[in-house]
XYZ file of C-alpha atoms in Angstrom:
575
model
C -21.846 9.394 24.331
C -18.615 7.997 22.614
C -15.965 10.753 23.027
C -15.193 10.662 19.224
C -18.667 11.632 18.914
C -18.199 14.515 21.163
C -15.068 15.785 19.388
C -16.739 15.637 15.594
C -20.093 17.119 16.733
C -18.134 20.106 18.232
C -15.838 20.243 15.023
C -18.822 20.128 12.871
C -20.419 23.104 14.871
C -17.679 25.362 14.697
C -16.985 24.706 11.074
C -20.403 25.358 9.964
C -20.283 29.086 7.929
C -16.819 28.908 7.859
C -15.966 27.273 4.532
C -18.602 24.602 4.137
C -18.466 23.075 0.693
C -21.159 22.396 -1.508
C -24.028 20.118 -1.087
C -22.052 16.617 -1.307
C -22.623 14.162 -4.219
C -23.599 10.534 -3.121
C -20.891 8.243 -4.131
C -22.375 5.563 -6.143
C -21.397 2.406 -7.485
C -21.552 3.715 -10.953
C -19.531 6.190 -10.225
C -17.181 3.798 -8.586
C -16.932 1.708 -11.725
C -16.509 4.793 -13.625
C -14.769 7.717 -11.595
C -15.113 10.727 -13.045
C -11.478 12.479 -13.406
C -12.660 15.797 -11.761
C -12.506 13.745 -8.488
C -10.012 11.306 -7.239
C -12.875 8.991 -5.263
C -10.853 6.043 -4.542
C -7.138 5.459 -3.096
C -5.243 4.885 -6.542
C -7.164 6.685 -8.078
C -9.655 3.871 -9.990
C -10.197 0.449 -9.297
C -7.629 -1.216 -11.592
C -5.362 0.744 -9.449
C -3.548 3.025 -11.971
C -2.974 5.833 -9.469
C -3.525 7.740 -12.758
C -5.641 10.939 -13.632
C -7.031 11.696 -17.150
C -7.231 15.545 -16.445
C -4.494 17.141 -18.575
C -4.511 20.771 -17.563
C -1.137 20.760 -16.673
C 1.033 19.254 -19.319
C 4.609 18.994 -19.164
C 4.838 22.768 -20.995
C 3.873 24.055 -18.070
C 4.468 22.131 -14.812
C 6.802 24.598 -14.043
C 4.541 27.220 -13.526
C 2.777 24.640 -10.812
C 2.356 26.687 -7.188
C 1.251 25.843 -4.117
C -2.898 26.946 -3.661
C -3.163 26.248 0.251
C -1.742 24.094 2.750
C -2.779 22.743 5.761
C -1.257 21.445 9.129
C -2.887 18.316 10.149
C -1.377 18.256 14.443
C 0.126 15.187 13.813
C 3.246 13.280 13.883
C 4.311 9.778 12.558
C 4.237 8.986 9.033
C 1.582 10.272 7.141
C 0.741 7.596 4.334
C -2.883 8.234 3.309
C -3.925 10.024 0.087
C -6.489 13.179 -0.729
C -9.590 11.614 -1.400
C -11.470 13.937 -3.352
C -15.172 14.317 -3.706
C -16.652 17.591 -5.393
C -15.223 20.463 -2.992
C -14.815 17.963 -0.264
C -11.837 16.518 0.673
C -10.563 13.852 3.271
C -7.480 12.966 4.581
C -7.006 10.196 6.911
C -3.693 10.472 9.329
C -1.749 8.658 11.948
C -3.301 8.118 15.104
C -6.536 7.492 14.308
C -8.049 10.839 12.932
C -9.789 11.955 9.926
C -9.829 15.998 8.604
C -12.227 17.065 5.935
C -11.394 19.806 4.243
C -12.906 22.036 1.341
C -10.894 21.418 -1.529
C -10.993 24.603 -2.835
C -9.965 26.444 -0.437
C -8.187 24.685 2.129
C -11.008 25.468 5.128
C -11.805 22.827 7.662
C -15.280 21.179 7.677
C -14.989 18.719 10.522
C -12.562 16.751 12.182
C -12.475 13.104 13.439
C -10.741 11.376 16.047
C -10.848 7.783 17.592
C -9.148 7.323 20.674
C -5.819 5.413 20.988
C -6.300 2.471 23.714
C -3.585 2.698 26.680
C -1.244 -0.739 26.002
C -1.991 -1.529 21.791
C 0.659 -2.977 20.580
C 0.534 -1.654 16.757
C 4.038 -1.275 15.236
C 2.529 1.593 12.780
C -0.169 3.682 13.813
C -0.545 5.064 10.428
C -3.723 5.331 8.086
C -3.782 4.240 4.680
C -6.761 6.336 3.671
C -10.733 6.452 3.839
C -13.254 4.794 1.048
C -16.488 6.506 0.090
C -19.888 5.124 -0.437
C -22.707 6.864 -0.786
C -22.940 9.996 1.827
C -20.576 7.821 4.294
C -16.751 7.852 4.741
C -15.385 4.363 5.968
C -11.935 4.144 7.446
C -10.230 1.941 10.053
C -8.372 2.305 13.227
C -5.395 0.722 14.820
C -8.019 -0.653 17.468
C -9.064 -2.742 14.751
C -12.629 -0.909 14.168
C -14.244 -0.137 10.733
C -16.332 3.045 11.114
C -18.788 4.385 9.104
C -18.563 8.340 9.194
C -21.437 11.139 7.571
C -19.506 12.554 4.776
C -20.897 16.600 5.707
C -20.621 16.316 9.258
C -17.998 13.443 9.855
C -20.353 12.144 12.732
C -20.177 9.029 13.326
C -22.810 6.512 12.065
C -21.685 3.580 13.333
C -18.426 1.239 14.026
C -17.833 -2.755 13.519
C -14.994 -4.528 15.098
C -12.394 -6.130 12.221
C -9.954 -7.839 15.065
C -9.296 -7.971 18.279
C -5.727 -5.885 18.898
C -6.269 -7.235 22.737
C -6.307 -10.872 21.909
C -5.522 -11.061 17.876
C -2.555 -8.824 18.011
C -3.964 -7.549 15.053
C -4.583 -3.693 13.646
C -5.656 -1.529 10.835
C -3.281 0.805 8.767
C -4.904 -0.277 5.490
C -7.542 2.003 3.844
C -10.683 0.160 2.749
C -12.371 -0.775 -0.252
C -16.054 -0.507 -1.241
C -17.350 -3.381 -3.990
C -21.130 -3.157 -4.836
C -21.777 -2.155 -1.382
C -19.894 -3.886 1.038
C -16.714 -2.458 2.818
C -13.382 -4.595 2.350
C -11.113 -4.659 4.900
C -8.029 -7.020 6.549
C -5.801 -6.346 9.071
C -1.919 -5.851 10.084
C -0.126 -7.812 12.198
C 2.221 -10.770 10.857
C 4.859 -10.011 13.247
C 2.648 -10.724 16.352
C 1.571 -14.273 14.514
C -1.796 -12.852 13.127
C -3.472 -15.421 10.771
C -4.656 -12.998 7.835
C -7.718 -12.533 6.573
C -10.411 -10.044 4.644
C -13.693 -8.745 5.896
C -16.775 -7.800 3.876
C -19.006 -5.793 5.838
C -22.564 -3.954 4.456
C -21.956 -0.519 4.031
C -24.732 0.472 4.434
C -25.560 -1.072 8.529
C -21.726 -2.288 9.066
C -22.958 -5.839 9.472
C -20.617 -9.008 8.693
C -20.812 -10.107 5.441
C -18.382 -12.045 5.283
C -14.739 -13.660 6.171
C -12.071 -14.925 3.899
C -8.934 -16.031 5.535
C -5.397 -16.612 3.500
C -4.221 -19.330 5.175
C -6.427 -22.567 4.731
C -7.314 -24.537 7.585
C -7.529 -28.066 7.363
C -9.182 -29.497 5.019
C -9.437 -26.558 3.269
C -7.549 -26.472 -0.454
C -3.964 -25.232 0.093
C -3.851 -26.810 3.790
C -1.756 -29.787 2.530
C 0.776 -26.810 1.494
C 1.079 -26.585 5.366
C 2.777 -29.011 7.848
C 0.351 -31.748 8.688
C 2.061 -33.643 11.368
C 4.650 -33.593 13.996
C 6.213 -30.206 16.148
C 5.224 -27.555 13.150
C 1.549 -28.988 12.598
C -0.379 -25.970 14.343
C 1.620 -23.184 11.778
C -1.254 -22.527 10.087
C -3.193 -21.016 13.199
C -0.567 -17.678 13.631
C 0.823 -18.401 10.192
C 0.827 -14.742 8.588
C -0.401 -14.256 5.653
C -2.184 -10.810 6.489
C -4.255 -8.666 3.838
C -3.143 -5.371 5.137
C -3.321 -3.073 1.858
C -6.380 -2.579 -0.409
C -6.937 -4.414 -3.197
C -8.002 -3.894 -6.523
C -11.467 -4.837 -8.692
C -12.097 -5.795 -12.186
C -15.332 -4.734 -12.593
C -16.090 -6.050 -15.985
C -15.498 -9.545 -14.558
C -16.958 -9.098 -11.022
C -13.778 -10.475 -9.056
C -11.538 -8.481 -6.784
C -7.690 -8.915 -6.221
C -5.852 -8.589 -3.468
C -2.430 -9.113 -2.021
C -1.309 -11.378 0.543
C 1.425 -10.711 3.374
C 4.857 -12.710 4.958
C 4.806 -15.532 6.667
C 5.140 -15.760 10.666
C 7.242 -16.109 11.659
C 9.192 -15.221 9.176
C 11.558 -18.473 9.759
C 10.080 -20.669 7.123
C 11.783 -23.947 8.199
C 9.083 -23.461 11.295
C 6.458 -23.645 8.919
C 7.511 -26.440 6.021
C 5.699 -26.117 2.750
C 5.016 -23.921 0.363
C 2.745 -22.427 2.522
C -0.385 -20.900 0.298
C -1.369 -18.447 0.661
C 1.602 -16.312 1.591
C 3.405 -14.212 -0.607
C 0.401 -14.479 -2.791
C -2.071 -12.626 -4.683
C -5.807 -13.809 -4.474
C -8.435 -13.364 -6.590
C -11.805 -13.411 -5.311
C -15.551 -13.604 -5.563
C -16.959 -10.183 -3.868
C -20.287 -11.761 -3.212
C -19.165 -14.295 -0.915
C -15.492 -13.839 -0.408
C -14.625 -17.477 -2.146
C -11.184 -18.327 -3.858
C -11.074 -18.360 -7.473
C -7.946 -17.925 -8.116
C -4.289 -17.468 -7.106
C -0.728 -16.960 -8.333
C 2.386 -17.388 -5.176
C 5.390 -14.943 -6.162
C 7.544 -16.959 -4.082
C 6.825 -20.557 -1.453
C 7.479 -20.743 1.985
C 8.360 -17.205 2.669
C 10.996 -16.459 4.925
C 12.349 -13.108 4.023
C 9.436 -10.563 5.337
C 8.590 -9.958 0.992
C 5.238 -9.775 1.628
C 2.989 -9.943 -1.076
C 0.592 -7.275 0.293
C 0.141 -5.354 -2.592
C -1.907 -6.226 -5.190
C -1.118 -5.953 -8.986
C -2.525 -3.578 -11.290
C -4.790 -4.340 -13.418
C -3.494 -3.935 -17.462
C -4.608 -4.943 -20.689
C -0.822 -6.352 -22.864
C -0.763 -6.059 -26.414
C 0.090 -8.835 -27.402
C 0.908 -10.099 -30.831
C -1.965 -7.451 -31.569
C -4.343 -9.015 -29.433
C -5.496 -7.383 -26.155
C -4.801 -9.858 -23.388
C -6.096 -8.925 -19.417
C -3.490 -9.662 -17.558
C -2.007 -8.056 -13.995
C 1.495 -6.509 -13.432
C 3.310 -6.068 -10.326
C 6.686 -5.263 -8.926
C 7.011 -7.296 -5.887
C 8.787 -6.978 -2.784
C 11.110 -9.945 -3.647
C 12.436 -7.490 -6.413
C 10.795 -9.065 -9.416
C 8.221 -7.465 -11.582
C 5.754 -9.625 -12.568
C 3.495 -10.585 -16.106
C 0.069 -12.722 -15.016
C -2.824 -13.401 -17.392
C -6.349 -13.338 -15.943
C -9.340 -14.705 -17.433
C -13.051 -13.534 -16.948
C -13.552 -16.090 -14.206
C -10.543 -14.483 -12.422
C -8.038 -17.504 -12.441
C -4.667 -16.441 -12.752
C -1.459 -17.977 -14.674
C 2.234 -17.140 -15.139
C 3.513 -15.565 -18.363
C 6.728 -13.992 -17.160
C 8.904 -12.145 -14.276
C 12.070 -10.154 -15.157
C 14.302 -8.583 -11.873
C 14.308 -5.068 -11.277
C 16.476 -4.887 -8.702
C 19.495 -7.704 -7.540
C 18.122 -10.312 -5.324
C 20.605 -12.565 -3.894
C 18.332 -15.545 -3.068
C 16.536 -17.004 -6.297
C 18.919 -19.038 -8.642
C 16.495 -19.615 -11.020
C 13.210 -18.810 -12.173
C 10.874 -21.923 -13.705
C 9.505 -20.265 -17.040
C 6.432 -21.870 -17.323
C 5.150 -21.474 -13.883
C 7.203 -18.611 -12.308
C 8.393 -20.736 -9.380
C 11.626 -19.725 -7.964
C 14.486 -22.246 -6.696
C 16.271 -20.630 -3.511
C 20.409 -20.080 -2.377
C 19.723 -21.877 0.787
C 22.709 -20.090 1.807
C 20.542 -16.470 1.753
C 17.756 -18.541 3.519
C 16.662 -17.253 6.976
C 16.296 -20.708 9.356
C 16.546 -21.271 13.155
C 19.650 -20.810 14.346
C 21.268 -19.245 11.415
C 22.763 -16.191 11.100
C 21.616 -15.538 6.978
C 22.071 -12.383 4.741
C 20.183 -11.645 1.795
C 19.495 -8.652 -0.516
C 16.938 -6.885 -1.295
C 16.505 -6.741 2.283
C 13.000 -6.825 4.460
C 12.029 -3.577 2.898
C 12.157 -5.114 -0.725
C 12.431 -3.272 -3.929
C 9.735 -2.182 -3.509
C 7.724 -1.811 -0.364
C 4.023 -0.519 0.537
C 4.306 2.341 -1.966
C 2.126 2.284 -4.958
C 3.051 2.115 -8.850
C 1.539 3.686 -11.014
C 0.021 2.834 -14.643
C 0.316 5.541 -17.661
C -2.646 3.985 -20.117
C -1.357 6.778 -22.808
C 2.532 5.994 -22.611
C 1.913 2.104 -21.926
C 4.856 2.708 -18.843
C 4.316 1.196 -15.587
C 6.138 3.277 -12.623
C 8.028 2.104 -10.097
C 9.291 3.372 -6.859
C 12.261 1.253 -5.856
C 14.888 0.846 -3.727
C 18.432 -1.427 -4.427
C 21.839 -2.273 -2.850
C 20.688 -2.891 0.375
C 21.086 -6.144 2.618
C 19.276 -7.966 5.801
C 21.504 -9.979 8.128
C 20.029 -11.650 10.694
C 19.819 -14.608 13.368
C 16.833 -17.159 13.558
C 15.215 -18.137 16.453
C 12.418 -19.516 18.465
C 10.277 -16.999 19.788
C 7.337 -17.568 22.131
C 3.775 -15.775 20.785
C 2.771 -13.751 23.355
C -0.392 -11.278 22.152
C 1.034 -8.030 21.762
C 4.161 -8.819 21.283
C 7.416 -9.403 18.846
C 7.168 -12.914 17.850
C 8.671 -12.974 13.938
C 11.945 -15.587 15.039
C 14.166 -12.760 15.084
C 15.436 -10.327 17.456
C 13.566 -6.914 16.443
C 16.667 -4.942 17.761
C 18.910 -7.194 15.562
C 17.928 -6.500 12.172
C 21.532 -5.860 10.534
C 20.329 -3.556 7.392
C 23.782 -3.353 5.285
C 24.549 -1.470 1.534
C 26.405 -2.731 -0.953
C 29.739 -1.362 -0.791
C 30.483 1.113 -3.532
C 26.690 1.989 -4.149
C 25.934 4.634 -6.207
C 22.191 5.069 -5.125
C 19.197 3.142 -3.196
C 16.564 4.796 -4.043
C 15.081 5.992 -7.563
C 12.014 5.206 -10.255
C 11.639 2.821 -13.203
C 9.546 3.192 -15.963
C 8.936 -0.406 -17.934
C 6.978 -0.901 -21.310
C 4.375 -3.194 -20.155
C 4.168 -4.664 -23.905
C 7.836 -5.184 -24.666
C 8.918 -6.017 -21.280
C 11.312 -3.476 -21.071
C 12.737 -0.636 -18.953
C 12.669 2.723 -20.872
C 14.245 5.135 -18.560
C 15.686 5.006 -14.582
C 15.853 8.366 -12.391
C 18.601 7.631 -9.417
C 18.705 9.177 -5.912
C 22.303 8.943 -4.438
C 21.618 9.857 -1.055
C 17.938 8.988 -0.564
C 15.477 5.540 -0.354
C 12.380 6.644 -2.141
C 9.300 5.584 0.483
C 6.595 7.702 -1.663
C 3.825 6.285 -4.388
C 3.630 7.596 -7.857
C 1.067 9.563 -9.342
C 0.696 9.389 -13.397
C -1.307 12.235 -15.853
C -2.955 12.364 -18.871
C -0.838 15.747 -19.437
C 2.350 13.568 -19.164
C 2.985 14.739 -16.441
C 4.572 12.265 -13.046
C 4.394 13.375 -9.594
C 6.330 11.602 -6.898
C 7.472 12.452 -3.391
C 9.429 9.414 -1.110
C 12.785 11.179 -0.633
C 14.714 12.205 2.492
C 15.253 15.604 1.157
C 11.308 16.446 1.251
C 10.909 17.488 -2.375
C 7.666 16.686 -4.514
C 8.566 16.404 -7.838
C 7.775 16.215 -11.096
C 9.090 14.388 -14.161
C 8.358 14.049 -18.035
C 6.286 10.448 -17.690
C 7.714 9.556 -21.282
C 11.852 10.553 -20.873
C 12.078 10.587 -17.027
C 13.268 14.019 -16.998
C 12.734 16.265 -14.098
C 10.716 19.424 -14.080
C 9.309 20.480 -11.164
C 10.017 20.554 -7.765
C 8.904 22.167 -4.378
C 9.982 21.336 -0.704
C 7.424 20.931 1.524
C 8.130 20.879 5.652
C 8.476 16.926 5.943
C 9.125 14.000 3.912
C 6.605 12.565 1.294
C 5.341 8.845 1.924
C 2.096 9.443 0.833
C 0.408 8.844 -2.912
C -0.686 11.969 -3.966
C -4.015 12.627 -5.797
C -5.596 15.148 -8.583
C -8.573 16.965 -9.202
C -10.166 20.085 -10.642
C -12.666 21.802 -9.342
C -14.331 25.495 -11.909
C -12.372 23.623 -14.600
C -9.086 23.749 -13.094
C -6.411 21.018 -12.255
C -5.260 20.601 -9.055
C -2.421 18.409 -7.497
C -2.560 17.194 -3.825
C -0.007 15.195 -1.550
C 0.435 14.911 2.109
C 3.360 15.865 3.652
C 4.560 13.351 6.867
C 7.683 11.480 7.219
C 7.687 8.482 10.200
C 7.566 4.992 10.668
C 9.974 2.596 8.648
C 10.985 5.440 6.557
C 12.575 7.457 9.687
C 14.000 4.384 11.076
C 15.880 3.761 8.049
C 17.270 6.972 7.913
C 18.463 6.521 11.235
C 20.992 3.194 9.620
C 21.967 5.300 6.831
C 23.509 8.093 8.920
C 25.433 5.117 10.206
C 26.574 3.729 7.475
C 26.116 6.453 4.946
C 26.545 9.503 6.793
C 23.185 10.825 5.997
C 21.068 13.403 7.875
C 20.170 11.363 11.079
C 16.401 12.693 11.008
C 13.893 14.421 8.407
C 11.787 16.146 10.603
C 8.129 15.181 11.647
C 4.924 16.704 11.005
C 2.207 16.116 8.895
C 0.718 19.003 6.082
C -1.766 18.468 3.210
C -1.026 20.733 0.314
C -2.745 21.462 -2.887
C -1.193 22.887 -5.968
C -2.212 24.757 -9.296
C -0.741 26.582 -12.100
C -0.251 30.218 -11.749
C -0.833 33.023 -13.734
């Protein structure tokens, strides 16, 4: 017997009488399609990715009264970057390190607890956890070992595993949370700094057999390969050319076609890769059946910045000129934020890109198709020592926006004024190891002198094109996804000073706040359970954030540290 198995049987054992919730719900596709608000069943929240609840219980009249209902210590260090996923009174939080805590939601009491061993020698740079998926009575979530496992929602025993990657070999690893689409579990891997080539699994959800394989960078032959180097010293790029899927996508369900983001090149050094290089920087839009390309839109060719492309837009409908037109918006990495048009079949075209933070690199912006013309001067190449703003981290990084259907606002959680110098090289791939064409412990992160802030939120009318309103932090990055209400209500963590906070959605101004013990990376969720509202984030600080904050108290004189720790805690209005 598996020793995971061991540990979850035992867990399950002990928490049985103490707290169980209520028989649990099958997750259906229906139900998918159409969450119900009382739950928060998928990772933003719905499928178009809105990270937006319709419950409006707690309104911005009364926010302030919000208090904390329970809170619980999760054991575990690193960054904590996975939401609540809520399902009647059971809730599951995935964590770094490769566990998995149920919880009732209700009252805070543990149900069962899951944990997949760590391999001695894995070469992850994260070990975090994006979140779970639900399907049915199973919970799905992958590992850093590059497994997909299939979990029993009650008990959290585990029903079976399927390999993704192989972290030995691949150099891959899983910190993204998975998505299920008319039963089959969607999944890609991390890894473009150790020369992965990216792609996306489908596996059946319901036996965890291989559905199918869809990878981002075309192989010869393939459309898009002639976007690669065909002859001469570069020609093999394409095999460890980047391009990894490593953040869930989104699904139009209407339509029947998913979308999903694609990562940086690798290495990131695009002038050992010439071409545009499709599909990096991308997003894709694809047929769930059989994992097939139908579409495509590249925020910016031959990559060689580390602005990966990982996250994919949300799904919108613009007014426009009365008419509703289905379209995608998306605030990239490279610090633009970005109009498409979609049609039913899923193919995707250009209407417009405005900057939301300064980037240093694109002169110019072709209008009709959105392709950018470069400062070769802010161009990372071999044997060139290059700085560029925003740096590797992007205006936006991982994080999610969020989408307020009622105020028409898209949120973002940015970050400006900060620079990347750094030196290009030729780095031999070795699995396991560093291999981006750049020295790791060389990555010169600079801010622009004079800055007034870094980190902050934006809040654009999707329809006019505009930004509304702009919340600063002076002394903080913001590293935490955005959470939207019906009640008008935002709730965001992602600062160094380990508030969660929130603000009037429509005027940006604040009214709530509560420190928790650790910095807020992850999105947090909502719920109500007995016809009351309840707010959950985890609480976790690690990874990139906490390395960051390490520069700043060099060149900023910041706190050196935020301390460590992960929580979960839920919050209601009092009396």
């Amino acid at each position: 017997m598996k020793l995971q198995t061991i540990v979850v049987a035992l867990a399950a054992t002990l928490a049985s009488g103490a707290g169980i919730a209520a028989d649990y719900k099958p997750v259906t596709d229906a139900r998918l399609a159409n969450p119900e608000p009382e739950n928060w069943l998928l990772t933003k929240g719905n499928y178009a990715g809105w990270s937006y609840t319709a419950l409006n219980q707690i309104t911005t009249a009364n926010v302030a009264k919000l208090r904390p209902v329970w809170s619980a210590a999760t054991g575990v260090n690193s960054g904590h970057e996975a939401p609540a996923i809520v399902n009647g009174e059971y809730m599951f939080v995935a964590t770094p390190h490769n566990h998995v805590f149920a919880y009732n939601a209700k009252t805070g009491k543990p149900l069962w607890h899951f944990q997949r061993e760590v391999p001695e020698g894995i070469g992850a740079l994260h070990r975090t956890n994006r979140g779970v998926a639900l399907w049915n009575d199973k919970v799905y979530v992958g590992s850093v070992d590059c497994m997909l496992s299939a979990l029993d929602a009650k008990t959290g025993k585990l029903l079976w595993d399927a390999q993704v990657c192989d972290w030995e070999t691949e150099s891959a690893y899983i910190t993204s949370a998975p998505l299920v689409v008319k039963g089959k579990v969607l999944i890609g891997p991390s890894g473009g700094e150790f020369g992965v080539r990216g792609f996306l699994k489908a596996f059946d959800a319901e036996t965890g057999k291989l559905a199918w394989t869809r990878y981002s960078v075309p192989a010869p032959g393939e459309p898009g390969s002639e976007t690669w180097p065909q002859e001469g010293e570069w020609k093999d790029a394409w095999k460890n050319g980047g391009g990894t899927m490593w953040m869930p996508g989104n699904y139009d369900v209407k339509n029947d076609v998913i979308y999903w983001g694609v990562g940086n090149g690798a290495p990131w050094l695009g002038d050992q890769r010439p071409g545009d290089n499709l599909y990096l920087a991308s997003v894709l839009s694809l047929n769930p059946a059989n994992g097939n390309i139908v579409g495509h839109f590249q925020y910016h060719w031959n990559d060689s910045w580390d602005w990966a492309g990982m996250n994919a837009p949300t799904l919108v409908d613009f007014d426009r000129g009365g008419k509703k037109v289905s379209g995608l918006i998306s605030a990239q990495r490279n610090g633009r934020l970005y109009w498409l048009d979609r049609d039913a079949k899923g193919k995707i075209s250009y209407k417009k890109s405005e900057p939301y933070v300064t980037n240093t690199v694109f002169t110019s912006i072709d209008p009709k198709t959105g392709r950018p013309t470069y400062n070769e001067d802010a161009k990372p190449a071999t044997g060139k020592t290059r700085t560029y703003c925003p740096s590797l981290w992007g205006g936006k990084d991982w994080p999610y926006e969020a989408y307020n259907p009622q105020t028409g606002m898209l949120y973002i959680p940015y970050n400006d004024n900060h620079c990347l110098t750094l030196t290009g090289m030729i780095q031999e791939r070795i699995p396991g190891q560093w291999s981006a064409g750049v020295d790791i412990n060389r990555l010169d992160l600079s801010v622009k002198e004079g800055f007034d802030h870094i980190g902050g939120i934006q809040a654009w009318d999707i329809n006019t094109g505009k930004e509304v309103w702009r919340e600063k932090y002076p002394h903080s990055w913001n590293w935490g996804s955005i959470l939207t209400t019906a009640g008008g209500v935002l709730f965001a963590g992602g600062t160094n000073d380990k508030m969660f906070r929130a603000y009037d959605a429509k005027t940006g101004k604040l009214l709530w706040e509560f420190p928790t013990p650790s910095g807020i990376i992850s999105p947090p969720s909502s719920f109500s359970i007995d016809g009351k509202q309840y707010i959950a984030v985890v609480s976790g600080y690690g990874v990139d954030a906490q390395w960051i904050q390490g520069k700043m108290h060099t060149l900023a004189g910041w706190d050196e540290k935020v301390p460590e720790g992960g929580s979960v805690w839920v919050f209601a209005l009092g009396d």
